[in-house]
Amino acid sequence: MTFIKRNHSLLDANSTQMYYMTLVIEAGAVTNVSENLLNKDYSSDKFNLYSLKKTAECDSENSDKTNCQCAEGYKWSNASCSSQNVCSADGTVMITGSLVLDSIYYHNCLSDHNMDNYKNCNANVTQEIQTFYSHIYGFDCLRIIRYKTGSVIVDFEVVIFSAVEPSILQNTSKALTNKLSGALDLQTTGVVHLSVPKGPLPSGSNATLSCNSTTDLGRSPTWHLRNYNNEIKAVHNGTESTVTSSTLESTVQLSSLSKLWHGTYTCNFNSTLNNLSIHHMASAPMDICVQPNIKISTNPNFPQCIKSTDLPKVIVSCEVERNYETFDVSWKTVNITASITKQKDYNGSRVKIFSAQTFVSCTSIKPTVTCELRNRCSQLAEATTEVILIGVEGSFCEADGEWQATPVGHSAVIKCSGFAVGTKERPCDNNKIWGEVSSNCVDLELHSVLDNAITSDIGLGTLADNTKNVFHRLQSVTTNSSTVINTANLQTSVDVINTMNTKLNSINDKTTIDDFLQSSSNLLNKTLNTSWKKIPDTTSENLAGKFLSSVEQLIDKAELKDEEKCENLQVVSCNATRTPQCINNVFNSTVTMDSEGAISIKTTGFLQLQNYLGNNSENSTPNSIVISTTRQSKQQAEVKIKINFKLKQSRPRNTKLICVFWDTNNSKWSENGCKWIGNSICECNHLSAFTILMSKSKLEVPHLSTLTYVGLSVSIVSLIICLVVELIIWNDVVKTDTLHLRHCAHVNISVCLLVGDICFLASSTPGDLSDIWCKTFVAVEHFCYLAMFFWMFCLSSILLHKTVYVSLHGIGKTAYLRFSLIVGYVCPLLIVVITFLANNGEEGQYYSKETRWLVYKGVFKGSIFTFILPVGIIVFVNMFFMCLVIMKLLQPIKAQQMLEDKEKNSGKTVIRSVILLTPVFGLTWGLGFLMILIDLTNGIPAYVVNYLFTIMNAFQGLYIFITTCAGDRMVREGLRRYFRKKTMGISSFSSSSSVDQSSIKKSPQN
């Protein structure tokens, strides 16, 4: 029996104490005693007795054995302060507290327990606490558990064998903290009540948990689960849980139960007031059966038959995750006559393996073994495997190390070792040759991260906290590239990011964002290039595309305010509400976008990713990083974005750049909505992930090579004719010094152009030429074409001297010729030698093997300018000289005085040659220079310039023939006289022969 005694002493005024007593009565008197003794109050001058109640009944069958049972509303409990187990009321309240005391007065409580100062301090503290809590009706006892440092912390327990009004407990505790000037943290059990379904519950079923209080506690509770791994998780609304709460009751509805929901649940109504915190808690376990995922295998993988009568032994293993579940295991066979014998189970740290042994006949057709696992809820899970035999005459790959013999057309499979999960496979082809090992081994920690990502939103923990944990762990794993070095780990890492993207609507925590960005950057490390490229093309494109899409969307969801820079990934966010135009720079590439109607614009740069996304065009290759831009808008508005990429490789001349974006729907690059507007700038009318592709082949002008070879052939023939003509008419036409110098210049110009054209034709197939021959031909062309212009300079300068400087009229042709030879050959030779030596004659510096000509690297950069600048100067000087000569010739009197009749006619011929050839040659190489400046990517104008230059340059020999031969009256007359003489000579010879023959015929008659 129990009763409550209320004391009347001054010190313990209104305090109560629970007492226990045993009443022994005869069985026949139980009813009478109960009616007259129980549920009555008794008073005296020193105390009052209340609620005398029967808690248990005991029957003494004999002196050695007594059977006791708790009365209705009571249960056996050791919570009482009694030395014996008693039956306590269902409404018993347990209070555990930690009281922080700052006063120096209590420091002796930290002394040795055997010392008097400790005993005095402990007695004082006990009396202070008991003075307050003994006022609560049903007070049983107070126990001081320990004293701890940190000021003085007192851990204690209070047992109250009665329901406690929460407000009374709060007021009492508040009074205690005020009296002792301390801080108090209390946890109670018995104030609130938790009900859970009785287990075990089937896997996949639903359950409802309820936590309630008879008194309004003023706030909703929190829920926690201590799972089978002893981890404490908060329970929130999620895909598998729904929490409904009020100040009196809270329920948790769970769907699709699994081992994740197995454990002890706690609901906690928490109230905090100044330095007092009270947690009204209730806990209860919920047991859930596990439905296993079975991995079945045989050892050996492929039993081998030496003879058709053999019965090879096979051990079949079924592997499941090790946890709290127990299974009943049974085995079935098909087309196997031998019995199957269970083997000893293996209990590892992570897995449990059930095994059985049997023998398979080599004549069996498709023998199979099935293992069946039945959990405590009688739910069945099974797995079946076929025992594939290597026949007597079957073809197979011989065992190789850890790889067992395997029949052709099949793959050997072995489990991953160490801290990895998964399998490795190695195929045996039809030629009995082992293939490459394919590893699906995933790092154990990374596999756990993926599991956490998959379950991050089911309701165990908040999504924000789970996300923070997932990305922190992923960042730690991927920081060490050796962990992610194989393709399986790489795919798992991408799956983690993709999984979190499907579950998140926003990311607001700065640490979470940093870990996410760093993880994404780690996956783009150059050390993982091999891993990315080992993935098959289609898989790689899908994996890289999944990575890009997931990271791009997560960045859009992240609350980014400034720039974030990682080694391989940079993000810049622009607050579009503050500026009319956002300019973001990542990895030296600039994105410009109007911010009208936008809230924020984020630009992300990805290093290396362009190499993994794949290229659906065989004629182009990525030439920039991938840049992604997203926009958060108040309204849909037209998008116009310009991206100035930093190219990985400078664009060669006449090479097209293609602006593309990653089409996530088709997993390929697309040009739709994007265009190249020059240099390395792309303009697009939509947002996505962009890059630049560079064409692998240069643009070509149609039929230009044919036109060149035809023109050069015509020029060479024309120049040979010119030289032959000069040889024929030299003595007849060259009568004056001026004509002598003019024809000498024509001959040297023709020879230089002829040699240059022959060299160009000889190098028409540079791939068949050695480097020595190629650079030799370029150097000769360089020299010959320069010499041609220098000889034209000599021609114009001599004419100027003859026309203007009369005092020099007496200078002989030998001096002029010496001057012309030095200027015409020595000057270009010096230019060529200096240029060749300055560039070491190297390809790409002095010459281009592709163009068989000098190198252009930019404005005033490259060996080409050692040709262009001299030619430009000569053309300008020649035109200036011609203007002076023409001005002099426009003065008839003075001109007649200055020139003799023959010299005057010769001078006019020279003037005509210079005036005709200089513009032609100058315009030709002017077009050549313009052709260098204008790229074929500029469109039709560039093609027109190329055609004009080719026509004028290739047919230069023809122009010389027309100007110096066909168009020169003196040359024509000289040729006419030459052929007339030849004709007359032949006629004279024919007449003489006729006369002689006549004489001979007439002679006999004489």
PDB file of N, CA and C in Angstrom, residues 22 31 79 143 215 287 307 373 452 580 598 602 687-688 847 885 934:
ATOM      1  N   THR A  22       3.278  -2.614   3.898  1.00  0.00           N
ATOM      2  CA  THR A  22       2.751  -3.931   3.581  1.00  0.00           C
ATOM      3  C   THR A  22       1.781  -4.340   4.677  1.00  0.00           C
ATOM      4  N   THR A  31     -11.979  -7.809   1.704  1.00  0.00           N
ATOM      5  CA  THR A  31     -13.031  -6.890   1.249  1.00  0.00           C
ATOM      6  C   THR A  31     -13.411  -5.924   2.353  1.00  0.00           C
ATOM      7  N   ALA A  79      11.607   2.797 -10.330  1.00  0.00           N
ATOM      8  CA  ALA A  79      11.837   4.238 -10.242  1.00  0.00           C
ATOM      9  C   ALA A  79      11.690   4.756  -8.824  1.00  0.00           C
ATOM     10  N   ARG A 143      16.998  12.371  -5.535  1.00  0.00           N
ATOM     11  CA  ARG A 143      18.323  11.747  -5.534  1.00  0.00           C
ATOM     12  C   ARG A 143      19.309  12.699  -6.208  1.00  0.00           C
ATOM     13  N   THR A 215      -2.851  18.460 -20.558  1.00  0.00           N
ATOM     14  CA  THR A 215      -2.841  19.894 -20.280  1.00  0.00           C
ATOM     15  C   THR A 215      -2.230  20.633 -21.448  1.00  0.00           C
ATOM     16  N   ASP A 287       9.270  -1.200 -33.856  1.00  0.00           N
ATOM     17  CA  ASP A 287      10.023  -2.258 -34.515  1.00  0.00           C
ATOM     18  C   ASP A 287       9.469  -2.472 -35.919  1.00  0.00           C
ATOM     19  N   LYS A 307      34.545 -34.232 -67.636  1.00  0.00           N
ATOM     20  CA  LYS A 307      33.849 -35.351 -68.301  1.00  0.00           C
ATOM     21  C   LYS A 307      32.353 -35.112 -68.187  1.00  0.00           C
ATOM     22  N   LEU A 373      14.369 -15.698 -48.386  1.00  0.00           N
ATOM     23  CA  LEU A 373      14.564 -15.132 -47.059  1.00  0.00           C
ATOM     24  C   LEU A 373      13.229 -14.587 -46.562  1.00  0.00           C
ATOM     25  N   ASN A 452      22.548   8.831 -48.399  1.00  0.00           N
ATOM     26  CA  ASN A 452      22.030   9.966 -47.622  1.00  0.00           C
ATOM     27  C   ASN A 452      21.341  10.985 -48.515  1.00  0.00           C
ATOM     28  N   PRO A 580      21.611  48.762 -64.963  1.00  0.00           N
ATOM     29  CA  PRO A 580      20.856  48.448 -66.187  1.00  0.00           C
ATOM     30  C   PRO A 580      21.488  47.345 -67.019  1.00  0.00           C
ATOM     31  N   ALA A 598      15.003  41.707 -64.659  1.00  0.00           N
ATOM     32  CA  ALA A 598      15.671  40.620 -63.941  1.00  0.00           C
ATOM     33  C   ALA A 598      15.918  41.006 -62.487  1.00  0.00           C
ATOM     34  N   LYS A 602      23.354  35.241 -62.882  1.00  0.00           N
ATOM     35  CA  LYS A 602      24.494  34.463 -62.412  1.00  0.00           C
ATOM     36  C   LYS A 602      25.217  33.850 -63.600  1.00  0.00           C
ATOM     37  N   LEU A 687      19.251  31.768 -72.800  1.00  0.00           N
ATOM     38  CA  LEU A 687      20.207  31.434 -71.748  1.00  0.00           C
ATOM     39  C   LEU A 687      20.451  29.930 -71.744  1.00  0.00           C
ATOM     40  N   SER A 688      21.688  29.568 -71.514  1.00  0.00           N
ATOM     41  CA  SER A 688      22.053  28.156 -71.436  1.00  0.00           C
ATOM     42  C   SER A 688      23.528  28.091 -71.075  1.00  0.00           C
ATOM     43  N   TYR A 847      58.624  30.873 -92.063  1.00  0.00           N
ATOM     44  CA  TYR A 847      57.761  30.431 -93.167  1.00  0.00           C
ATOM     45  C   TYR A 847      56.653  29.534 -92.641  1.00  0.00           C
ATOM     46  N   VAL A 885      58.422  62.845-113.257  1.00  0.00           N
ATOM     47  CA  VAL A 885      58.809  62.721-114.671  1.00  0.00           C
ATOM     48  C   VAL A 885      57.705  63.244-115.579  1.00  0.00           C
ATOM     49  N   ILE A 934      42.033  40.619 -94.360  1.00  0.00           N
ATOM     50  CA  ILE A 934      40.645  40.174 -94.433  1.00  0.00           C
ATOM     51  C   ILE A 934      40.594  38.659 -94.368  1.00  0.00           C
TER      52      ILE A 934
END
